[in-house]
Amino acid sequence: MRVNVIETESLTRRYGERAVVDGVDLRVREGTVHALLGPNGSGKTTTVRMLSTLLRPSSGSARVLGFDTVVDAVQVRRRIGLVGQFHSVDPRLTGSENLTMFARLSGMRARDSRRHARDLLERFGLADAADQQVQSYSGGMRRRLDILAGTVVRPAVLFLDEPTTGLDPHSRNDIFGYILDFVAEGTTVVLTTQYLDEAERLADAITILDGGRTVATGTPAEITAAVGAGVDLVVASADCGRAVKILNEFGAREVGSAVVQEHSIRLAFGMDGEPELLPILRVLDADGIDVYDIGRRRASLDEAFLALTERTPAS
């Protein structure tokens, strides 16, 4: 049975009167990817900074690998890796020199650090650029080097704060592969991201923050199921307006539409709970609407995220 490698109790960080992180309880299982999601300003990065000992909590507590992040901060730092949102490598040094420096700072002997740097660059597709200054690297290459710098001595827990922001799809896929390789070798990953598809693809568990508080936690399937199900409906394009009105009367809300053929349209609706299709079909039929297809649907992670972090517009 996997144990928790991260546990927080009412973790809070205030700046003046404002709580940026407000009473977060977090559990992260060993050998998994745990994604922290939330709108900008929801407290994701501040949470990571507290877990990685860069910030002290205003109240509450956090333990990483059994060590308190305040009392045993040195022990925590020896066992974790952190890749922040901004480049940590020196652009004036080569890729090899950067990794050698990080290995030396981690306590590795000079000869071993040089060999280890070369091995990492070879393994992660940067061997051809090993002796080039990092300032000549592409964005994707720099990000790969950043991740290698944070894992030059393989950490038990790796914090990745928005590691793929601004990267092209090929570079993102490369980094996905690296993350899964790390987990396969026993590293636990805590990932913050703005890309919901990234979380859905990589994460074993997700915690969604909003306004510094936890609004949902669980597997991707558990979070989408908690939001509710819905209905997919294909009708003639001319009947679209009437069909939407009828589904609204059943408590459904339209979440998307797409043209199926020249004269038909697929309507997607979200609902609370499991929808009963037969009563809906009866009312549609009574209104003279031809239904080409109907079925139940599960909410997507995007829909769940929007529903859980929905905010009232400022007046």
Coordinates of C-alpha atoms in Angstrom, one line a residue:
M1 CA 0.0 0.0 0.0
R2 CA 1.4 3.4 -0.9
V3 CA 2.0 5.8 1.9
N4 CA 1.5 9.6 2.0
V5 CA 4.8 11.4 1.3
I6 CA 3.2 14.8 1.7
E7 CA 0.7 15.7 4.3
T8 CA -0.6 19.2 5.3
E9 CA -3.0 20.3 8.0
S10 CA -4.8 23.6 7.6
L11 CA -1.8 25.0 5.7
T12 CA -2.2 28.8 5.5
R13 CA -0.1 31.7 4.2
R14 CA -1.2 35.3 4.8
Y15 CA 0.1 38.5 3.4
G16 CA -1.3 41.1 5.8
E17 CA -5.0 40.4 6.2
R18 CA -5.2 38.4 2.9
A19 CA -4.9 34.6 3.0
V20 CA -3.3 33.5 -0.3
V21 CA -3.5 29.9 0.9
D22 CA -6.3 29.3 3.4
G23 CA -6.4 26.1 5.4
V24 CA -5.3 23.6 2.7
D25 CA -5.3 19.9 3.7
L26 CA -3.3 17.9 1.1
R27 CA -2.4 14.2 0.9
V28 CA 0.1 13.1 -1.8
R29 CA 0.7 9.4 -2.3
E30 CA 4.2 7.9 -2.9
G31 CA 5.1 7.2 -6.5
T32 CA 2.3 9.2 -8.1
V33 CA 1.8 12.5 -10.0
H34 CA -0.4 14.9 -8.0
A35 CA -1.6 17.9 -9.9
L36 CA -2.5 21.2 -8.3
L37 CA -4.9 23.1 -10.5
G38 CA -6.6 26.5 -10.1
P39 CA -7.1 29.9 -11.7
N40 CA -4.3 32.5 -11.5
G41 CA -3.9 33.6 -7.9
S42 CA -5.5 30.5 -6.5
G43 CA -2.5 29.7 -4.3
K44 CA -0.8 26.9 -6.3
T45 CA 2.7 28.4 -6.4
T46 CA 2.5 29.6 -2.8
T47 CA 1.6 26.1 -1.7
V48 CA 4.6 24.6 -3.6
R49 CA 6.9 27.3 -2.1
M50 CA 5.8 26.3 1.4
L51 CA 6.1 22.6 0.7
S52 CA 9.6 23.1 -0.7
T53 CA 10.6 25.2 2.4
L54 CA 11.0 28.5 0.5
L55 CA 8.2 30.0 2.5
R56 CA 7.1 29.5 6.1
P57 CA 3.4 28.9 6.7
S58 CA 1.6 31.6 8.6
S59 CA -0.3 28.8 10.4
G60 CA -0.9 25.1 10.0
S61 CA 1.7 22.5 9.1
A62 CA 3.2 20.5 6.3
R63 CA 5.3 17.3 6.4
V64 CA 7.3 16.0 3.4
L65 CA 8.7 12.5 3.6
G66 CA 7.9 12.6 7.3
F67 CA 9.8 15.8 8.0
D68 CA 8.3 19.1 9.1
T69 CA 9.0 21.7 6.5
V70 CA 9.8 24.3 9.2
V71 CA 11.5 22.4 11.9
D72 CA 13.3 19.9 9.6
A73 CA 13.7 22.2 6.5
V74 CA 17.3 21.0 5.9
Q75 CA 16.2 17.4 5.8
V76 CA 13.4 18.2 3.4
R77 CA 15.7 20.1 1.0
R78 CA 18.1 17.1 0.9
R79 CA 15.3 14.9 -0.5
I80 CA 13.4 17.1 -2.9
G81 CA 13.9 18.7 -6.3
L82 CA 12.2 22.0 -7.4
V83 CA 11.7 23.3 -10.9
G84 CA 10.1 26.8 -10.7
Q85 CA 8.4 28.8 -13.4
F86 CA 11.5 30.6 -14.4
H87 CA 14.8 29.3 -15.8
S88 CA 17.3 28.4 -13.1
V89 CA 20.2 27.6 -15.3
D90 CA 23.0 30.1 -16.2
P91 CA 22.7 31.1 -19.9
R92 CA 26.4 31.9 -20.1
L93 CA 27.5 28.3 -19.2
T94 CA 27.1 25.3 -21.4
G95 CA 24.5 22.6 -20.7
S96 CA 27.2 20.3 -19.4
E97 CA 28.7 23.0 -17.2
N98 CA 25.3 23.8 -15.7
L99 CA 24.5 20.2 -14.8
T100 CA 28.1 19.7 -13.5
M101 CA 27.7 22.7 -11.2
F102 CA 24.3 21.5 -9.9
A103 CA 25.8 18.0 -9.3
R104 CA 28.8 19.5 -7.4
L105 CA 26.4 21.6 -5.3
S106 CA 24.6 18.4 -4.4
G107 CA 27.8 17.0 -3.0
M108 CA 29.0 14.9 -6.0
R109 CA 32.8 14.6 -6.6
A110 CA 34.1 16.6 -9.6
R111 CA 34.9 13.6 -11.9
D112 CA 31.6 11.9 -11.0
S113 CA 29.6 15.1 -11.6
R114 CA 31.0 15.6 -15.1
R115 CA 30.3 12.0 -16.1
H116 CA 26.8 12.2 -14.6
A117 CA 26.1 15.5 -16.4
R118 CA 27.1 13.9 -19.7
D119 CA 25.0 10.8 -19.0
L120 CA 21.9 12.9 -18.3
L121 CA 22.3 15.1 -21.4
E122 CA 22.6 11.9 -23.5
R123 CA 19.6 10.3 -22.0
F124 CA 17.4 13.3 -22.4
G125 CA 18.3 14.2 -25.9
L126 CA 20.6 17.2 -25.3
A127 CA 24.0 15.5 -26.0
D128 CA 24.5 17.4 -29.2
A129 CA 24.1 20.7 -27.4
A130 CA 26.2 19.7 -24.3
D131 CA 29.0 22.1 -25.1
Q132 CA 26.9 25.0 -26.4
Q133 CA 26.1 28.0 -24.2
V134 CA 22.5 27.7 -22.9
Q135 CA 21.7 31.2 -24.3
S136 CA 21.7 29.5 -27.7
Y137 CA 19.2 26.9 -26.7
S138 CA 15.5 26.9 -27.8
G139 CA 12.8 27.4 -25.1
G140 CA 12.1 23.7 -25.1
M141 CA 15.8 22.8 -24.7
R142 CA 16.2 25.2 -21.8
R143 CA 13.1 23.8 -20.1
R144 CA 14.5 20.3 -20.4
L145 CA 17.8 21.4 -18.9
D146 CA 15.9 23.1 -16.1
I147 CA 14.2 19.8 -15.2
L148 CA 17.5 18.0 -15.4
A149 CA 19.0 20.6 -13.1
G150 CA 16.2 19.9 -10.6
T151 CA 16.7 16.2 -10.8
V152 CA 20.5 15.9 -11.2
V153 CA 20.5 13.9 -8.0
R154 CA 17.2 12.0 -8.3
P155 CA 14.9 13.4 -5.6
A156 CA 12.3 11.4 -3.7
V157 CA 9.8 14.2 -4.4
L158 CA 9.9 16.6 -7.4
F159 CA 8.0 19.8 -7.5
L160 CA 7.3 21.1 -11.0
D161 CA 5.7 24.5 -11.2
E162 CA 4.1 25.0 -14.6
P163 CA 7.0 23.2 -16.4
T164 CA 5.5 23.4 -19.9
T165 CA 4.2 27.0 -20.1
G166 CA 4.9 28.5 -23.5
L167 CA 6.3 25.3 -25.0
D168 CA 5.4 23.9 -28.4
P169 CA 3.5 20.5 -28.5
H170 CA 6.6 18.5 -29.3
S171 CA 8.5 19.9 -26.3
R172 CA 5.5 19.4 -24.1
N173 CA 5.3 15.8 -25.1
D174 CA 9.0 15.3 -24.4
I175 CA 8.6 16.7 -20.9
F176 CA 5.5 14.5 -20.3
G177 CA 7.8 11.5 -21.1
Y178 CA 10.4 12.6 -18.7
I179 CA 7.9 13.1 -15.9
L180 CA 6.5 9.6 -16.4
D181 CA 10.0 8.2 -16.5
F182 CA 10.8 9.8 -13.1
V183 CA 7.6 8.4 -11.6
A184 CA 8.4 4.9 -13.0
E185 CA 11.7 5.1 -11.2
G186 CA 10.1 5.9 -7.9
T187 CA 9.9 9.7 -7.8
T188 CA 6.7 11.4 -6.5
V189 CA 5.8 14.4 -8.6
V190 CA 3.8 17.4 -7.5
L191 CA 2.8 19.4 -10.7
T192 CA 1.1 22.8 -11.0
T193 CA -0.2 23.5 -14.4
Q194 CA -2.7 25.7 -16.4
Y195 CA -3.2 23.0 -18.9
L196 CA -6.1 20.7 -18.0
D197 CA -5.2 18.2 -20.7
E198 CA -1.8 17.9 -19.1
A199 CA -3.3 17.1 -15.7
E200 CA -5.7 14.6 -17.2
R201 CA -2.9 12.8 -19.0
L202 CA -0.3 12.7 -16.3
A203 CA -2.0 13.0 -12.9
D204 CA -3.1 10.1 -10.6
A205 CA -4.8 12.6 -8.4
I206 CA -5.8 16.3 -8.6
T207 CA -6.4 19.0 -6.1
I208 CA -8.2 22.1 -7.3
L209 CA -7.7 25.3 -5.5
D210 CA -9.7 28.5 -5.7
G211 CA -9.2 31.6 -3.6
G212 CA -6.5 29.7 -1.6
R213 CA -9.0 27.0 -0.6
T214 CA -9.4 23.4 -1.7
V215 CA -12.6 23.0 -3.8
A216 CA -12.1 19.4 -5.0
T217 CA -9.6 16.6 -4.6
G218 CA -9.5 13.1 -6.0
T219 CA -8.7 11.2 -9.2
P220 CA -9.7 12.9 -12.5
A221 CA -12.6 10.5 -12.8
E222 CA -13.8 11.2 -9.3
I223 CA -13.7 15.0 -9.8
T224 CA -15.6 14.9 -13.1
A225 CA -18.2 12.4 -11.6
A226 CA -18.8 14.7 -8.6
V227 CA -19.7 17.6 -11.0
G228 CA -22.4 15.5 -12.6
A229 CA -23.2 13.9 -15.9
G230 CA -25.1 15.2 -18.9
V231 CA -26.7 14.6 -22.2
D232 CA -25.4 14.5 -25.8
L233 CA -28.2 15.2 -28.3
V234 CA -28.2 15.4 -32.1
V235 CA -31.1 17.1 -33.7
A236 CA -31.9 19.0 -36.9
S237 CA -30.2 22.4 -36.9
A238 CA -33.6 24.1 -37.3
D239 CA -34.8 22.5 -34.0
C240 CA -31.7 23.6 -32.1
G241 CA -33.4 26.5 -30.2
R242 CA -36.5 24.5 -29.1
A243 CA -34.3 21.6 -28.0
V244 CA -32.1 23.8 -25.9
K245 CA -35.2 25.3 -24.2
I246 CA -36.7 21.9 -23.4
L247 CA -33.4 20.6 -22.0
N248 CA -33.1 23.7 -19.9
E249 CA -36.5 22.9 -18.4
F250 CA -35.0 19.6 -17.3
G251 CA -32.3 21.5 -15.5
A252 CA -29.6 20.9 -18.2
R253 CA -27.2 23.6 -19.2
E254 CA -25.7 23.8 -22.6
V255 CA -21.9 23.4 -22.5
G256 CA -21.1 23.1 -26.2
S257 CA -22.3 22.4 -29.7
A258 CA -20.9 21.2 -33.0
V259 CA -22.3 20.7 -36.5
V260 CA -22.5 16.9 -37.3
Q261 CA -23.7 17.2 -40.9
E262 CA -24.9 20.0 -43.0
H263 CA -28.4 20.1 -41.4
S264 CA -27.8 18.6 -38.0
I265 CA -26.1 19.7 -34.8
R266 CA -24.8 17.9 -31.7
L267 CA -25.7 19.7 -28.4
A268 CA -23.8 18.9 -25.2
F269 CA -25.5 19.5 -21.9
G270 CA -24.3 19.3 -18.3
M271 CA -26.7 18.2 -15.5
D272 CA -26.5 17.5 -11.8
G273 CA -26.9 13.8 -11.2
E274 CA -27.7 11.0 -13.7
P275 CA -30.1 12.2 -16.4
E276 CA -33.2 10.1 -17.3
L277 CA -33.3 10.0 -21.1
L278 CA -36.9 8.6 -21.6
P279 CA -38.8 11.6 -20.1
I280 CA -36.6 14.0 -22.2
L281 CA -37.3 12.0 -25.3
R282 CA -41.0 12.1 -24.7
V283 CA -41.1 15.9 -24.4
L284 CA -38.9 16.4 -27.5
D285 CA -41.1 14.0 -29.5
A286 CA -44.3 15.8 -28.3
D287 CA -42.8 19.1 -29.5
G288 CA -42.2 17.6 -33.0
I289 CA -38.4 17.5 -32.7
D290 CA -36.6 14.7 -34.6
V291 CA -33.9 13.2 -32.4
Y292 CA -31.1 11.6 -34.5
D293 CA -29.1 10.5 -31.5
I294 CA -29.1 10.9 -27.7
G295 CA -26.9 9.5 -24.9
R296 CA -25.5 10.2 -21.5
R297 CA -22.2 11.9 -21.2
R298 CA -19.6 12.5 -18.5
A299 CA -18.4 16.0 -17.7
S300 CA -14.9 16.7 -19.0
L301 CA -12.2 17.9 -16.7
D302 CA -12.5 21.4 -18.3
E303 CA -16.2 21.5 -17.5
A304 CA -15.6 20.3 -13.9
F305 CA -12.8 22.9 -13.5
L306 CA -15.0 25.7 -14.7
A307 CA -18.0 24.6 -12.6
L308 CA -15.9 24.3 -9.4
T309 CA -14.0 27.6 -9.8
E310 CA -17.0 29.6 -11.1
R311 CA -16.8 33.1 -9.7
T312 CA -19.4 35.8 -9.5
P313 CA -18.4 38.8 -11.7
A314 CA -17.5 42.0 -9.9
S315 CA -20.3 44.5 -9.9

